[in-house]
Amino acid sequence: MRKIKTVTFLKEIHAINSPVGANYLSSRLEIPPATVGRQLKKLEDDGYLVGVGNKGRVLTPKGKSFLNELEFFEVQKNAAQNLIDCASSSSVKRICDVLQIRLLLETYTSTMACKNATDEQLEQLEVLSMEHLLELKRGGTGAQQDLSIHLAIAEFSKNEVAYQILKILLADNNVYYALNTISSSLKRTEITQHDEIVNAIRLRDSEAADRAMRTHLGKILENVNDYQELNSSHSK
């Protein structure tokens, strides 16, 4: 039996809130009574339903718990999708909103990386920083290398929740493309700021890492605001 069929049957029975028989469900779901009967028997054997005399079947505590967990999962999934949609928007306001959240999270992850990153991971950060610099010198945007640095810092903080949230906020091409387009149009880059962040983490100086990350993200936010003002003046 496919899971979707299990959920459909359980939801129908739960909505009715009284014993349900195969004939009623057959008419509701437009499924042959014999097929419905087999599905109900399987659900009863699995502990999701229990018979009430000859009146039909109702949900057991296990069946109700299953539906509650499913509903909670749907709420979580919708919330995650909404977060992804927010992060995917390339509107100036939404980018500013994302940057404000990044400021809160990434100052934290940078300070925690000072404490929790291994020596090998610190070396990886230095390599990523050099790759970013080389890509910019070649004339590239450096967007992918920029992304790799920030995600690595989040991962090395050893806070899985912060890392997963930042993966959603950061690992979206629309936002990173928009940020790099803005910086390029203003002819600005943040090369030294990346170096300062990585160097502070390498020295395990949490205060310097916090300060460098604030400066870096603050500069990006300034770029976005300047870009918006510039476009507004041109459109007048």
PDB file of C-alpha atoms in Angstrom:
ATOM      1  CA  MET A   1       0.000   0.000   0.000  1.00  0.00           C
ATOM      2  CA  ARG A   2       1.335   3.407  -0.909  1.00  0.00           C
ATOM      3  CA  LYS A   3       1.718   5.850   1.935  1.00  0.00           C
ATOM      4  CA  ILE A   4      -0.543   8.377   0.266  1.00  0.00           C
ATOM      5  CA  LYS A   5      -3.371   5.856   0.333  1.00  0.00           C
ATOM      6  CA  THR A   6      -2.798   5.192   4.013  1.00  0.00           C
ATOM      7  CA  VAL A   7      -2.958   8.907   4.756  1.00  0.00           C
ATOM      8  CA  THR A   8      -6.075   9.373   2.621  1.00  0.00           C
ATOM      9  CA  PHE A   9      -7.971   6.614   4.418  1.00  0.00           C
ATOM     10  CA  LEU A  10      -6.925   7.782   7.870  1.00  0.00           C
ATOM     11  CA  LYS A  11      -7.805  11.412   7.151  1.00  0.00           C
ATOM     12  CA  GLU A  12     -11.247  10.453   5.869  1.00  0.00           C
ATOM     13  CA  ILE A  13     -12.013   8.333   8.923  1.00  0.00           C
ATOM     14  CA  HIS A  14     -10.648  10.978  11.284  1.00  0.00           C
ATOM     15  CA  ALA A  15     -12.778  13.710   9.668  1.00  0.00           C
ATOM     16  CA  ILE A  16     -15.974  11.701  10.088  1.00  0.00           C
ATOM     17  CA  ASN A  17     -15.229  11.135  13.803  1.00  0.00           C
ATOM     18  CA  SER A  18     -17.448   8.056  14.048  1.00  0.00           C
ATOM     19  CA  PRO A  19     -17.153   4.387  13.033  1.00  0.00           C
ATOM     20  CA  VAL A  20     -16.788   4.082   9.256  1.00  0.00           C
ATOM     21  CA  GLY A  21     -17.497   1.106   7.036  1.00  0.00           C
ATOM     22  CA  ALA A  22     -16.114   0.018   3.693  1.00  0.00           C
ATOM     23  CA  ASN A  23     -19.237   0.924   1.700  1.00  0.00           C
ATOM     24  CA  TYR A  24     -19.237   4.524   2.904  1.00  0.00           C
ATOM     25  CA  LEU A  25     -15.550   4.997   2.146  1.00  0.00           C
ATOM     26  CA  SER A  26     -16.011   3.317  -1.209  1.00  0.00           C
ATOM     27  CA  SER A  27     -18.569   5.938  -2.244  1.00  0.00           C
ATOM     28  CA  ARG A  28     -16.480   8.801  -0.796  1.00  0.00           C
ATOM     29  CA  LEU A  29     -13.211   7.771  -2.428  1.00  0.00           C
ATOM     30  CA  GLU A  30     -14.671   6.155  -5.539  1.00  0.00           C
ATOM     31  CA  ILE A  31     -12.778   2.939  -4.898  1.00  0.00           C
ATOM     32  CA  PRO A  32     -14.347  -0.541  -5.171  1.00  0.00           C
ATOM     33  CA  PRO A  33     -15.668  -1.823  -1.798  1.00  0.00           C
ATOM     34  CA  ALA A  34     -13.464  -4.927  -1.952  1.00  0.00           C
ATOM     35  CA  THR A  35     -10.363  -2.774  -2.353  1.00  0.00           C
ATOM     36  CA  VAL A  36     -11.455  -0.532   0.512  1.00  0.00           C
ATOM     37  CA  GLY A  37     -12.074  -3.581   2.684  1.00  0.00           C
ATOM     38  CA  ARG A  38      -8.553  -4.871   2.089  1.00  0.00           C
ATOM     39  CA  GLN A  39      -7.042  -1.456   2.867  1.00  0.00           C
ATOM     40  CA  LEU A  40      -9.036  -1.164   6.093  1.00  0.00           C
ATOM     41  CA  LYS A  41      -8.017  -4.662   7.159  1.00  0.00           C
ATOM     42  CA  LYS A  42      -4.352  -3.797   6.542  1.00  0.00           C
ATOM     43  CA  LEU A  43      -4.642  -0.580   8.549  1.00  0.00           C
ATOM     44  CA  GLU A  44      -6.292  -2.489  11.375  1.00  0.00           C
ATOM     45  CA  ASP A  45      -3.543  -5.136  11.324  1.00  0.00           C
ATOM     46  CA  ASP A  46      -0.952  -2.337  11.445  1.00  0.00           C
ATOM     47  CA  GLY A  47      -2.617  -0.874  14.529  1.00  0.00           C
ATOM     48  CA  TYR A  48      -3.940   2.332  12.983  1.00  0.00           C
ATOM     49  CA  LEU A  49      -7.621   1.325  13.131  1.00  0.00           C
ATOM     50  CA  VAL A  50      -9.847  -0.718  15.430  1.00  0.00           C
ATOM     51  CA  GLY A  51     -13.286  -2.198  14.721  1.00  0.00           C
ATOM     52  CA  VAL A  52     -16.336  -1.054  16.691  1.00  0.00           C
ATOM     53  CA  GLY A  53     -18.757  -3.985  16.496  1.00  0.00           C
ATOM     54  CA  ASN A  54     -20.423  -4.061  13.087  1.00  0.00           C
ATOM     55  CA  LYS A  55     -20.523  -0.261  12.846  1.00  0.00           C
ATOM     56  CA  GLY A  56     -17.137   0.140  11.209  1.00  0.00           C
ATOM     57  CA  ARG A  57     -13.682   1.237  12.262  1.00  0.00           C
ATOM     58  CA  VAL A  58     -12.210   4.235  14.096  1.00  0.00           C
ATOM     59  CA  LEU A  59      -8.687   5.500  14.588  1.00  0.00           C
ATOM     60  CA  THR A  60      -6.600   4.042  17.377  1.00  0.00           C
ATOM     61  CA  PRO A  61      -4.259   6.253  19.462  1.00  0.00           C
ATOM     62  CA  LYS A  62      -1.500   5.101  17.108  1.00  0.00           C
ATOM     63  CA  GLY A  63      -3.524   6.251  14.105  1.00  0.00           C
ATOM     64  CA  LYS A  64      -4.249   9.638  15.685  1.00  0.00           C
ATOM     65  CA  SER A  65      -0.594  10.053  16.617  1.00  0.00           C
ATOM     66  CA  PHE A  66       0.438   9.268  13.047  1.00  0.00           C
ATOM     67  CA  LEU A  67      -1.870  11.982  11.675  1.00  0.00           C
ATOM     68  CA  ASN A  68      -0.665  14.501  14.272  1.00  0.00           C
ATOM     69  CA  GLU A  69       2.956  13.819  13.330  1.00  0.00           C
ATOM     70  CA  LEU A  70       2.087  14.133   9.662  1.00  0.00           C
ATOM     71  CA  GLU A  71       0.354  17.475  10.247  1.00  0.00           C
ATOM     72  CA  PHE A  72       3.367  18.743  12.216  1.00  0.00           C
ATOM     73  CA  PHE A  73       5.670  17.603   9.411  1.00  0.00           C
ATOM     74  CA  GLU A  74       3.550  19.499   6.867  1.00  0.00           C
ATOM     75  CA  VAL A  75       3.796  22.662   8.985  1.00  0.00           C
ATOM     76  CA  GLN A  76       7.583  22.256   9.164  1.00  0.00           C
ATOM     77  CA  LYS A  77       7.838  21.593   5.434  1.00  0.00           C
ATOM     78  CA  ASN A  78       5.744  24.662   4.588  1.00  0.00           C
ATOM     79  CA  ALA A  79       7.821  26.831   6.926  1.00  0.00           C
ATOM     80  CA  ALA A  80      11.025  25.565   5.308  1.00  0.00           C
ATOM     81  CA  GLN A  81       9.620  26.230   1.839  1.00  0.00           C
ATOM     82  CA  ASN A  82       8.621  29.758   2.866  1.00  0.00           C
ATOM     83  CA  LEU A  83      12.169  30.338   4.101  1.00  0.00           C
ATOM     84  CA  ILE A  84      13.564  29.044   0.818  1.00  0.00           C
ATOM     85  CA  ASP A  85      11.190  31.317  -1.115  1.00  0.00           C
ATOM     86  CA  CYS A  86      12.317  34.301   0.969  1.00  0.00           C
ATOM     87  CA  ALA A  87      15.983  33.484   0.378  1.00  0.00           C
ATOM     88  CA  SER A  88      15.360  32.997  -3.345  1.00  0.00           C
ATOM     89  CA  SER A  89      13.884  36.429  -3.901  1.00  0.00           C
ATOM     90  CA  SER A  90      16.246  38.884  -5.562  1.00  0.00           C
ATOM     91  CA  SER A  91      14.232  41.986  -4.621  1.00  0.00           C
ATOM     92  CA  VAL A  92      16.294  44.630  -2.831  1.00  0.00           C
ATOM     93  CA  LYS A  93      14.096  44.574   0.278  1.00  0.00           C
ATOM     94  CA  ARG A  94      14.258  40.782   0.550  1.00  0.00           C
ATOM     95  CA  ILE A  95      18.042  40.818   0.053  1.00  0.00           C
ATOM     96  CA  CYS A  96      18.339  43.374   2.874  1.00  0.00           C
ATOM     97  CA  ASP A  97      16.150  41.181   5.102  1.00  0.00           C
ATOM     98  CA  VAL A  98      18.367  38.173   4.372  1.00  0.00           C
ATOM     99  CA  LEU A  99      21.508  40.186   5.116  1.00  0.00           C
ATOM    100  CA  GLN A 100      20.137  41.264   8.486  1.00  0.00           C
ATOM    101  CA  ILE A 101      19.556  37.621   9.447  1.00  0.00           C
ATOM    102  CA  ARG A 102      22.968  36.698   8.097  1.00  0.00           C
ATOM    103  CA  LEU A 103      24.504  39.365  10.326  1.00  0.00           C
ATOM    104  CA  LEU A 104      22.990  37.713  13.395  1.00  0.00           C
ATOM    105  CA  LEU A 105      23.910  34.169  12.395  1.00  0.00           C
ATOM    106  CA  GLU A 106      27.316  34.678  10.803  1.00  0.00           C
ATOM    107  CA  THR A 107      28.785  36.765  13.587  1.00  0.00           C
ATOM    108  CA  TYR A 108      27.875  33.806  15.781  1.00  0.00           C
ATOM    109  CA  THR A 109      29.251  31.131  13.434  1.00  0.00           C
ATOM    110  CA  SER A 110      32.499  33.034  12.905  1.00  0.00           C
ATOM    111  CA  THR A 111      33.125  33.298  16.660  1.00  0.00           C
ATOM    112  CA  MET A 112      32.203  29.647  17.202  1.00  0.00           C
ATOM    113  CA  ALA A 113      34.508  28.589  14.356  1.00  0.00           C
ATOM    114  CA  CYS A 114      37.363  30.211  16.307  1.00  0.00           C
ATOM    115  CA  LYS A 115      36.609  27.811  19.115  1.00  0.00           C
ATOM    116  CA  ASN A 116      35.562  24.651  17.292  1.00  0.00           C
ATOM    117  CA  ALA A 117      37.388  24.487  13.946  1.00  0.00           C
ATOM    118  CA  THR A 118      40.151  21.925  13.694  1.00  0.00           C
ATOM    119  CA  ASP A 119      43.628  22.912  12.496  1.00  0.00           C
ATOM    120  CA  GLU A 120      42.923  21.117   9.222  1.00  0.00           C
ATOM    121  CA  GLN A 121      39.700  23.097   8.756  1.00  0.00           C
ATOM    122  CA  LEU A 122      41.568  26.353   9.404  1.00  0.00           C
ATOM    123  CA  GLU A 123      43.920  25.420   6.578  1.00  0.00           C
ATOM    124  CA  GLN A 124      40.905  24.739   4.339  1.00  0.00           C
ATOM    125  CA  LEU A 125      39.606  28.236   5.073  1.00  0.00           C
ATOM    126  CA  GLU A 126      42.924  29.776   4.030  1.00  0.00           C
ATOM    127  CA  VAL A 127      42.868  27.805   0.774  1.00  0.00           C
ATOM    128  CA  LEU A 128      39.288  28.959   0.069  1.00  0.00           C
ATOM    129  CA  SER A 129      40.293  32.563   0.728  1.00  0.00           C
ATOM    130  CA  MET A 130      43.208  32.270  -1.724  1.00  0.00           C
ATOM    131  CA  GLU A 131      40.947  30.704  -4.353  1.00  0.00           C
ATOM    132  CA  HIS A 132      38.534  33.600  -3.956  1.00  0.00           C
ATOM    133  CA  LEU A 133      41.323  36.129  -4.455  1.00  0.00           C
ATOM    134  CA  LEU A 134      42.649  34.308  -7.540  1.00  0.00           C
ATOM    135  CA  GLU A 135      39.191  34.140  -9.104  1.00  0.00           C
ATOM    136  CA  LEU A 136      38.729  37.898  -8.664  1.00  0.00           C
ATOM    137  CA  LYS A 137      42.169  38.575 -10.164  1.00  0.00           C
ATOM    138  CA  ARG A 138      41.162  36.481 -13.184  1.00  0.00           C
ATOM    139  CA  GLY A 139      38.200  38.819 -13.660  1.00  0.00           C
ATOM    140  CA  GLY A 140      35.545  36.469 -12.284  1.00  0.00           C
ATOM    141  CA  THR A 141      32.797  37.393  -9.832  1.00  0.00           C
ATOM    142  CA  GLY A 142      34.141  35.110  -7.102  1.00  0.00           C
ATOM    143  CA  ALA A 143      30.551  34.287  -6.125  1.00  0.00           C
ATOM    144  CA  GLN A 144      31.120  30.543  -5.773  1.00  0.00           C
ATOM    145  CA  GLN A 145      34.317  31.003  -3.748  1.00  0.00           C
ATOM    146  CA  ASP A 146      32.590  33.629  -1.580  1.00  0.00           C
ATOM    147  CA  LEU A 147      29.761  31.185  -0.928  1.00  0.00           C
ATOM    148  CA  SER A 148      32.220  28.397  -0.077  1.00  0.00           C
ATOM    149  CA  ILE A 149      33.988  30.558   2.517  1.00  0.00           C
ATOM    150  CA  HIS A 150      30.795  31.502   4.338  1.00  0.00           C
ATOM    151  CA  LEU A 151      29.394  27.972   4.276  1.00  0.00           C
ATOM    152  CA  ALA A 152      32.697  26.560   5.509  1.00  0.00           C
ATOM    153  CA  ILE A 153      32.750  28.973   8.452  1.00  0.00           C
ATOM    154  CA  ALA A 154      29.178  27.968   9.313  1.00  0.00           C
ATOM    155  CA  GLU A 155      30.048  24.276   9.075  1.00  0.00           C
ATOM    156  CA  PHE A 156      33.205  24.665  11.163  1.00  0.00           C
ATOM    157  CA  SER A 157      31.216  26.422  13.904  1.00  0.00           C
ATOM    158  CA  LYS A 158      29.852  22.951  14.721  1.00  0.00           C
ATOM    159  CA  ASN A 159      26.327  24.324  15.188  1.00  0.00           C
ATOM    160  CA  GLU A 160      24.263  22.150  12.878  1.00  0.00           C
ATOM    161  CA  VAL A 161      21.095  24.257  13.167  1.00  0.00           C
ATOM    162  CA  ALA A 162      22.897  27.494  12.259  1.00  0.00           C
ATOM    163  CA  TYR A 163      24.680  25.695   9.419  1.00  0.00           C
ATOM    164  CA  GLN A 164      21.460  24.313   7.917  1.00  0.00           C
ATOM    165  CA  ILE A 165      19.682  27.682   8.118  1.00  0.00           C
ATOM    166  CA  LEU A 166      22.626  29.408   6.454  1.00  0.00           C
ATOM    167  CA  LYS A 167      22.695  26.754   3.730  1.00  0.00           C
ATOM    168  CA  ILE A 168      19.160  27.816   2.838  1.00  0.00           C
ATOM    169  CA  LEU A 169      19.973  31.530   3.054  1.00  0.00           C
ATOM    170  CA  LEU A 170      23.322  31.333   1.268  1.00  0.00           C
ATOM    171  CA  ALA A 171      23.165  28.476  -1.209  1.00  0.00           C
ATOM    172  CA  ASP A 172      20.811  30.227  -3.602  1.00  0.00           C
ATOM    173  CA  ASN A 173      22.169  31.411  -6.925  1.00  0.00           C
ATOM    174  CA  ASN A 174      19.597  34.192  -7.292  1.00  0.00           C
ATOM    175  CA  VAL A 175      20.708  35.980  -4.137  1.00  0.00           C
ATOM    176  CA  TYR A 176      24.427  35.513  -4.714  1.00  0.00           C
ATOM    177  CA  TYR A 177      24.087  36.538  -8.347  1.00  0.00           C
ATOM    178  CA  ALA A 178      22.188  39.662  -7.287  1.00  0.00           C
ATOM    179  CA  LEU A 179      24.750  40.577  -4.598  1.00  0.00           C
ATOM    180  CA  ASN A 180      27.665  40.161  -6.969  1.00  0.00           C
ATOM    181  CA  THR A 181      25.880  42.092  -9.691  1.00  0.00           C
ATOM    182  CA  ILE A 182      25.346  44.948  -7.239  1.00  0.00           C
ATOM    183  CA  SER A 183      28.979  44.953  -6.064  1.00  0.00           C
ATOM    184  CA  SER A 184      30.261  44.756  -9.640  1.00  0.00           C
ATOM    185  CA  SER A 185      28.035  47.597 -10.829  1.00  0.00           C
ATOM    186  CA  LEU A 186      29.395  49.778  -8.020  1.00  0.00           C
ATOM    187  CA  LYS A 187      32.914  48.515  -8.780  1.00  0.00           C
ATOM    188  CA  ARG A 188      33.342  47.328  -5.198  1.00  0.00           C
ATOM    189  CA  THR A 189      34.716  44.096  -3.775  1.00  0.00           C
ATOM    190  CA  GLU A 190      35.338  42.852  -0.246  1.00  0.00           C
ATOM    191  CA  ILE A 191      38.671  41.042  -0.769  1.00  0.00           C
ATOM    192  CA  THR A 192      40.429  42.354   2.339  1.00  0.00           C
ATOM    193  CA  GLN A 193      37.374  41.754   4.478  1.00  0.00           C
ATOM    194  CA  HIS A 194      37.407  38.046   3.662  1.00  0.00           C
ATOM    195  CA  ASP A 195      41.102  37.933   4.523  1.00  0.00           C
ATOM    196  CA  GLU A 196      40.446  39.612   7.862  1.00  0.00           C
ATOM    197  CA  ILE A 197      37.659  37.170   8.744  1.00  0.00           C
ATOM    198  CA  VAL A 198      39.729  34.117   7.856  1.00  0.00           C
ATOM    199  CA  ASN A 199      42.835  35.453   9.592  1.00  0.00           C
ATOM    200  CA  ALA A 200      40.886  36.157  12.796  1.00  0.00           C
ATOM    201  CA  ILE A 201      39.455  32.640  12.793  1.00  0.00           C
ATOM    202  CA  ARG A 202      42.907  31.190  12.070  1.00  0.00           C
ATOM    203  CA  LEU A 203      44.231  33.030  15.141  1.00  0.00           C
ATOM    204  CA  ARG A 204      41.154  31.882  17.082  1.00  0.00           C
ATOM    205  CA  ASP A 205      40.441  35.508  17.954  1.00  0.00           C
ATOM    206  CA  SER A 206      36.659  35.498  18.401  1.00  0.00           C
ATOM    207  CA  GLU A 207      36.358  39.256  18.980  1.00  0.00           C
ATOM    208  CA  ALA A 208      38.286  40.044  15.806  1.00  0.00           C
ATOM    209  CA  ALA A 209      36.252  37.465  13.868  1.00  0.00           C
ATOM    210  CA  ASP A 210      32.994  39.015  15.086  1.00  0.00           C
ATOM    211  CA  ARG A 211      34.235  42.494  14.167  1.00  0.00           C
ATOM    212  CA  ALA A 212      35.477  41.443  10.723  1.00  0.00           C
ATOM    213  CA  MET A 213      32.241  39.635   9.871  1.00  0.00           C
ATOM    214  CA  ARG A 214      30.171  42.642  10.965  1.00  0.00           C
ATOM    215  CA  THR A 215      32.293  44.915   8.793  1.00  0.00           C
ATOM    216  CA  HIS A 216      32.030  42.570   5.815  1.00  0.00           C
ATOM    217  CA  LEU A 217      28.251  42.063   5.924  1.00  0.00           C
ATOM    218  CA  GLY A 218      27.710  45.719   6.827  1.00  0.00           C
ATOM    219  CA  LYS A 219      29.623  46.708   3.691  1.00  0.00           C
ATOM    220  CA  ILE A 220      27.492  44.396   1.552  1.00  0.00           C
ATOM    221  CA  LEU A 221      24.335  45.896   3.065  1.00  0.00           C
ATOM    222  CA  GLU A 222      25.720  49.367   2.337  1.00  0.00           C
ATOM    223  CA  ASN A 223      26.321  48.317  -1.284  1.00  0.00           C
ATOM    224  CA  VAL A 224      22.705  47.149  -1.609  1.00  0.00           C
ATOM    225  CA  ASN A 225      21.351  50.392  -0.165  1.00  0.00           C
ATOM    226  CA  ASP A 226      23.638  52.497  -2.385  1.00  0.00           C
ATOM    227  CA  TYR A 227      22.563  50.465  -5.420  1.00  0.00           C
ATOM    228  CA  GLN A 228      18.912  51.041  -4.588  1.00  0.00           C
ATOM    229  CA  GLU A 229      19.444  54.790  -4.167  1.00  0.00           C
ATOM    230  CA  LEU A 230      21.416  54.981  -7.404  1.00  0.00           C
ATOM    231  CA  ASN A 231      18.673  53.217  -9.364  1.00  0.00           C
ATOM    232  CA  SER A 232      15.993  55.372  -7.758  1.00  0.00           C
ATOM    233  CA  SER A 233      17.783  58.561  -8.788  1.00  0.00           C
ATOM    234  CA  HIS A 234      18.227  57.300 -12.358  1.00  0.00           C
ATOM    235  CA  SER A 235      14.557  56.392 -12.659  1.00  0.00           C
ATOM    236  CA  LYS A 236      13.428  59.923 -11.751  1.00  0.00           C
TER     237      LYS A 236
END
